[in-house]
Amino acid sequence: PLKALIFDVDGTLAETEETHRRALNETFAEFGLPWAWDQPTYRRLLRVMGGKERLRHFIEHDRPPRGDDALAVLTELHAAKNRRYAALVGEGRVSLRPGVERLIREARSQELRLGIATTTSQSNVEALLAATLGPEGPALFDAVAAGDSVHAKKPAPDVFDLAIDRLGVAPTEALAFEDTIYGLRAAAAAGLKSVATPSFYTDDQDFSDAAAVFDQLGEPDRPARHIAGAGAG
Ligand code: XBP
């Protein structure tokens, strides 16, 4: 039987990547780095999972000016990006994707356990849940497995293994919600089936390995005739 739902964060709970990108570009300016990631550049770099890993890849492969200076302060650069990101999220600049809040609240009322399995950090997850679901948002989830608590980020199964372990369920008793093929691979490697909800930066990926693909988790259509019919009865 299904006992738990495990959600990815960036792209799945909310379209957060443009906020990460804005926070990054503002942080590059703060650090005096003459870099700006536009959307095509960010789309290409999103193939590397994890913000810090992505920055390192950019410096080592794109060889931008001042790369060595940035490499020396990579941890500080990424932490500064996350402070900016959390501040932007706290200002209410990010909303949950359609249907996500309903699914979370219905799952809780059906006594399903809820987990998070993400590449981003615990603090980013808490900022997003509090800003979108209210102060009690983080407490709606029974387990948060974040990228900063595991050895290997997605597509490795580690965050899903950790989430499953903390939820106390078997992989076959949980369903993952993901927006990337890297997330699908991570979930599959941990023994979970996935529902895919492709997002702004991932809708060109191949989701044929997902158990189901939905463009969003929004409310089912309620054709006007049903409403009219109920009223006319
Ligand atoms: C998506 C990611 C993250 C975010 C940025 O993670 O790869 O790196 O882009 O967050 P997921 P950080 O879809 O698993 O939530 O800079 O904190 O890594």
CSV table of C-alpha atoms and ligand atoms in Angstrom, one decimal:
chain,number,residue,atom,x,y,z
A,1,PRO,CA,0.0,0.0,0.0
A,2,LEU,CA,1.0,3.6,-0.5
A,3,LYS,CA,2.3,5.1,2.7
A,4,ALA,CA,4.4,8.1,1.8
A,5,LEU,CA,4.8,10.9,-0.8
A,6,ILE,CA,8.4,12.2,-1.3
A,7,PHE,CA,8.8,15.5,-3.1
A,8,ASP,CA,11.7,17.1,-4.9
A,9,VAL,CA,11.9,20.9,-4.2
A,10,ASP,CA,13.4,23.0,-7.0
A,11,GLY,CA,11.1,22.8,-10.0
A,12,THR,CA,8.7,20.4,-8.4
A,13,LEU,CA,7.2,22.1,-5.4
A,14,ALA,CA,7.9,25.5,-7.0
A,15,GLU,CA,9.6,27.1,-10.0
A,16,THR,CA,12.5,28.3,-7.9
A,17,GLU,CA,15.3,28.2,-10.5
A,18,GLU,CA,14.8,31.7,-11.7
A,19,THR,CA,15.2,32.9,-8.1
A,20,HIS,CA,18.3,30.9,-7.7
A,21,ARG,CA,19.6,32.4,-10.9
A,22,ARG,CA,18.8,35.9,-9.8
A,23,ALA,CA,20.4,35.3,-6.4
A,24,LEU,CA,23.5,33.9,-8.2
A,25,ASN,CA,23.9,36.9,-10.6
A,26,GLU,CA,23.5,39.4,-7.7
A,27,THR,CA,26.1,37.4,-5.7
A,28,PHE,CA,28.5,37.5,-8.7
A,29,ALA,CA,28.2,41.3,-8.7
A,30,GLU,CA,28.6,41.5,-4.9
A,31,PHE,CA,31.9,39.4,-5.2
A,32,GLY,CA,33.1,41.6,-8.1
A,33,LEU,CA,32.9,38.7,-10.6
A,34,PRO,CA,32.2,39.9,-14.2
A,35,TRP,CA,29.8,37.0,-14.8
A,36,ALA,CA,26.1,36.9,-15.6
A,37,TRP,CA,24.2,33.6,-16.3
A,38,ASP,CA,21.4,34.1,-18.8
A,39,GLN,CA,18.7,31.5,-19.3
A,40,PRO,CA,20.4,29.4,-22.0
A,41,THR,CA,23.6,29.3,-19.9
A,42,TYR,CA,21.6,28.3,-16.8
A,43,ARG,CA,19.7,25.6,-18.7
A,44,ARG,CA,23.0,24.1,-19.9
A,45,LEU,CA,24.5,24.3,-16.4
A,46,LEU,CA,21.4,22.7,-14.7
A,47,ARG,CA,22.7,19.4,-16.0
A,48,VAL,CA,25.1,19.5,-13.1
A,49,MET,CA,23.1,18.9,-9.9
A,50,GLY,CA,23.9,21.0,-6.9
A,51,GLY,CA,24.6,24.7,-6.8
A,52,LYS,CA,28.2,24.5,-5.5
A,53,GLU,CA,29.0,21.6,-8.0
A,54,ARG,CA,27.5,23.7,-10.8
A,55,LEU,CA,29.6,26.7,-9.9
A,56,ARG,CA,32.8,24.6,-9.8
A,57,HIS,CA,31.9,23.0,-13.2
A,58,PHE,CA,31.3,26.5,-14.7
A,59,ILE,CA,34.7,27.7,-13.5
A,60,GLU,CA,36.6,24.6,-14.5
A,61,HIS,CA,34.9,24.1,-17.9
A,62,ASP,CA,33.9,27.6,-19.1
A,63,ARG,CA,37.1,29.2,-17.8
A,64,PRO,CA,35.5,32.6,-17.1
A,65,PRO,CA,37.7,35.6,-16.0
A,66,ARG,CA,38.6,35.6,-12.3
A,67,GLY,CA,37.8,31.9,-12.0
A,68,ASP,CA,40.7,31.0,-9.8
A,69,ASP,CA,39.7,33.8,-7.3
A,70,ALA,CA,36.2,32.5,-7.2
A,71,LEU,CA,37.3,28.9,-6.7
A,72,ALA,CA,39.2,30.0,-3.6
A,73,VAL,CA,36.0,31.3,-2.1
A,74,LEU,CA,33.5,28.8,-3.6
A,75,THR,CA,31.9,27.9,-0.3
A,76,GLU,CA,31.5,31.6,0.7
A,77,LEU,CA,30.1,32.4,-2.8
A,78,HIS,CA,27.5,29.6,-2.6
A,79,ALA,CA,26.5,30.5,1.0
A,80,ALA,CA,26.1,34.2,0.0
A,81,LYS,CA,23.9,33.0,-2.9
A,82,ASN,CA,21.7,31.0,-0.5
A,83,ARG,CA,21.3,34.0,1.9
A,84,ARG,CA,20.1,36.1,-1.0
A,85,TYR,CA,17.9,33.2,-2.2
A,86,ALA,CA,16.3,32.8,1.2
A,87,ALA,CA,15.7,36.6,1.4
A,88,LEU,CA,14.0,36.7,-2.0
A,89,VAL,CA,11.9,33.6,-1.0
A,90,GLY,CA,11.0,35.3,2.3
A,91,GLU,CA,9.8,38.4,0.4
A,92,GLY,CA,7.1,36.1,-1.1
A,93,ARG,CA,8.6,36.0,-4.6
A,94,VAL,CA,8.1,32.3,-5.1
A,95,SER,CA,4.7,30.4,-5.1
A,96,LEU,CA,4.0,26.7,-5.0
A,97,ARG,CA,3.1,25.1,-8.4
A,98,PRO,CA,-0.6,24.5,-9.0
A,99,GLY,CA,-2.1,21.7,-7.0
A,100,VAL,CA,1.0,21.2,-4.8
A,101,GLU,CA,-0.6,22.6,-1.6
A,102,ARG,CA,-3.8,20.7,-2.1
A,103,LEU,CA,-2.0,17.5,-2.6
A,104,ILE,CA,0.2,18.1,0.5
A,105,ARG,CA,-2.9,18.9,2.7
A,106,GLU,CA,-5.0,16.0,1.3
A,107,ALA,CA,-2.2,13.5,1.8
A,108,ARG,CA,-1.8,14.6,5.4
A,109,SER,CA,-5.6,14.3,6.0
A,110,GLN,CA,-5.3,10.7,4.5
A,111,GLU,CA,-2.5,10.0,7.0
A,112,LEU,CA,0.1,9.5,4.3
A,113,ARG,CA,3.6,10.4,5.5
A,114,LEU,CA,5.3,13.3,3.6
A,115,GLY,CA,9.0,13.7,2.8
A,116,ILE,CA,11.4,15.9,0.9
A,117,ALA,CA,14.3,14.6,-1.2
A,118,THR,CA,16.3,17.4,-2.6
A,119,THR,CA,19.7,18.5,-3.9
A,120,THR,CA,19.4,21.9,-2.3
A,121,SER,CA,20.2,22.7,1.3
A,122,GLN,CA,18.0,22.2,4.4
A,123,SER,CA,17.9,26.0,5.0
A,124,ASN,CA,16.6,26.7,1.5
A,125,VAL,CA,13.9,24.1,1.9
A,126,GLU,CA,12.8,25.6,5.2
A,127,ALA,CA,12.7,29.1,3.8
A,128,LEU,CA,10.5,27.9,0.9
A,129,LEU,CA,8.1,25.9,3.0
A,130,ALA,CA,7.6,28.7,5.6
A,131,ALA,CA,7.1,31.4,2.9
A,132,THR,CA,4.6,29.3,0.9
A,133,LEU,CA,2.8,27.2,3.5
A,134,GLY,CA,3.1,29.5,6.5
A,135,PRO,CA,5.1,29.1,9.7
A,136,GLU,CA,3.8,25.5,10.2
A,137,GLY,CA,4.9,24.6,6.6
A,138,PRO,CA,8.1,22.8,7.6
A,139,ALA,CA,6.2,20.7,10.2
A,140,LEU,CA,3.8,19.3,7.5
A,141,PHE,CA,6.8,17.1,6.4
A,142,ASP,CA,7.8,14.1,8.5
A,143,ALA,CA,11.3,14.0,6.9
A,144,VAL,CA,13.6,16.4,5.0
A,145,ALA,CA,16.5,14.8,3.2
A,146,ALA,CA,18.7,17.6,1.8
A,147,GLY,CA,21.8,17.7,-0.4
A,148,ASP,CA,23.9,19.0,2.5
A,149,SER,CA,23.2,15.9,4.6
A,150,VAL,CA,24.3,13.2,2.1
A,151,HIS,CA,27.5,12.1,0.5
A,152,ALA,CA,26.4,12.1,-3.1
A,153,LYS,CA,23.7,14.3,-4.6
A,154,LYS,CA,21.2,13.2,-7.3
A,155,PRO,CA,21.3,11.2,-9.6
A,156,ALA,CA,22.7,9.1,-6.8
A,157,PRO,CA,20.0,7.6,-4.7
A,158,ASP,CA,21.3,8.9,-1.3
A,159,VAL,CA,18.6,11.6,-0.6
A,160,PHE,CA,15.8,9.1,-1.4
A,161,ASP,CA,17.5,6.4,0.7
A,162,LEU,CA,17.7,8.9,3.6
A,163,ALA,CA,14.1,10.1,3.2
A,164,ILE,CA,12.8,6.5,3.1
A,165,ASP,CA,14.8,5.6,6.2
A,166,ARG,CA,13.6,8.6,8.2
A,167,LEU,CA,10.0,8.0,7.1
A,168,GLY,CA,10.2,4.4,8.1
A,169,VAL,CA,8.7,3.0,4.9
A,170,ALA,CA,9.8,0.7,2.2
A,171,PRO,CA,10.8,2.1,-1.2
A,172,THR,CA,7.8,0.3,-2.8
A,173,GLU,CA,5.5,2.1,-0.2
A,174,ALA,CA,6.5,5.5,-1.4
A,175,LEU,CA,5.9,7.6,-4.5
A,176,ALA,CA,8.4,10.3,-5.7
A,177,PHE,CA,7.5,13.6,-7.4
A,178,GLU,CA,10.2,14.9,-9.6
A,179,ASP,CA,10.8,17.4,-12.4
A,180,THR,CA,14.1,16.2,-13.9
A,181,ILE,CA,15.5,13.0,-15.3
A,182,TYR,CA,18.3,13.1,-12.8
A,183,GLY,CA,15.7,13.1,-10.0
A,184,LEU,CA,13.8,10.2,-11.7
A,185,ARG,CA,17.1,8.3,-11.9
A,186,ALA,CA,17.9,8.9,-8.2
A,187,ALA,CA,14.4,7.8,-7.2
A,188,ALA,CA,14.6,4.7,-9.4
A,189,ALA,CA,18.0,3.8,-8.0
A,190,ALA,CA,16.5,3.9,-4.5
A,191,GLY,CA,13.6,1.6,-5.7
A,192,LEU,CA,10.8,4.3,-5.9
A,193,LYS,CA,8.4,4.9,-8.7
A,194,SER,CA,8.0,8.6,-9.8
A,195,VAL,CA,5.4,11.0,-11.0
A,196,ALA,CA,7.0,13.6,-13.3
A,197,THR,CA,5.9,17.2,-13.4
A,198,PRO,CA,8.3,18.8,-16.0
A,199,SER,CA,9.2,22.4,-15.2
A,200,PHE,CA,10.3,25.5,-17.0
A,201,TYR,CA,13.9,24.4,-17.3
A,202,THR,CA,13.3,20.6,-17.8
A,203,ASP,CA,10.3,20.3,-20.1
A,204,ASP,CA,12.6,19.2,-23.0
A,205,GLN,CA,13.8,16.1,-21.0
A,206,ASP,CA,12.7,12.5,-21.7
A,207,PHE,CA,10.3,11.4,-19.0
A,208,SER,CA,9.4,8.0,-20.5
A,209,ASP,CA,10.7,6.2,-17.4
A,210,ALA,CA,8.2,8.0,-15.1
A,211,ALA,CA,5.1,6.1,-13.8
A,212,ALA,CA,3.1,9.1,-14.9
A,213,VAL,CA,3.8,12.5,-16.4
A,214,PHE,CA,1.6,15.6,-15.7
A,215,ASP,CA,2.3,19.1,-16.8
A,216,GLN,CA,1.1,20.2,-13.3
A,217,LEU,CA,-0.8,18.8,-10.3
A,218,GLY,CA,-3.6,21.4,-10.6
A,219,GLU,CA,-7.2,21.0,-9.9
A,220,PRO,CA,-9.2,18.7,-12.2
A,221,ASP,CA,-11.2,20.7,-14.8
A,222,ARG,CA,-14.7,21.5,-13.6
A,223,PRO,CA,-16.6,22.1,-16.8
A,224,ALA,CA,-19.1,24.9,-16.5
A,225,ARG,CA,-22.0,22.6,-17.4
A,226,HIS,CA,-21.5,20.6,-14.1
A,227,ILE,CA,-21.8,23.7,-12.0
A,228,ALA,CA,-24.7,25.0,-14.1
A,229,GLY,CA,-26.4,21.5,-13.8
A,230,ALA,CA,-26.0,21.4,-10.0
A,231,GLY,CA,-27.6,24.9,-9.8
A,232,ALA,CA,-30.5,24.2,-12.1
A,233,GLY,CA,-31.5,20.9,-10.5
B,1,XBP,C1,18.0,21.4,-7.9
B,1,XBP,C2,19.4,21.8,-7.8
B,1,XBP,C3,19.9,22.8,-6.9
B,1,XBP,C4,19.3,24.2,-7.2
B,1,XBP,C5,20.1,25.2,-6.4
B,1,XBP,O1,17.8,20.5,-6.8
B,1,XBP,O2,20.2,21.2,-8.6
B,1,XBP,O3,21.3,22.9,-7.1
B,1,XBP,O4,19.5,24.5,-8.5
B,1,XBP,O5,20.3,24.9,-5.1
B,1,XBP,P1,16.4,19.6,-6.6
B,1,XBP,P2,21.7,24.9,-4.3
B,1,XBP,O6,15.7,19.6,-7.9
B,1,XBP,O7,16.9,18.2,-6.2
B,1,XBP,O8,15.7,20.2,-5.4
B,1,XBP,O9,22.5,26.0,-4.8
B,1,XBP,O10,21.4,25.0,-2.9
B,1,XBP,O11,22.3,23.5,-4.7
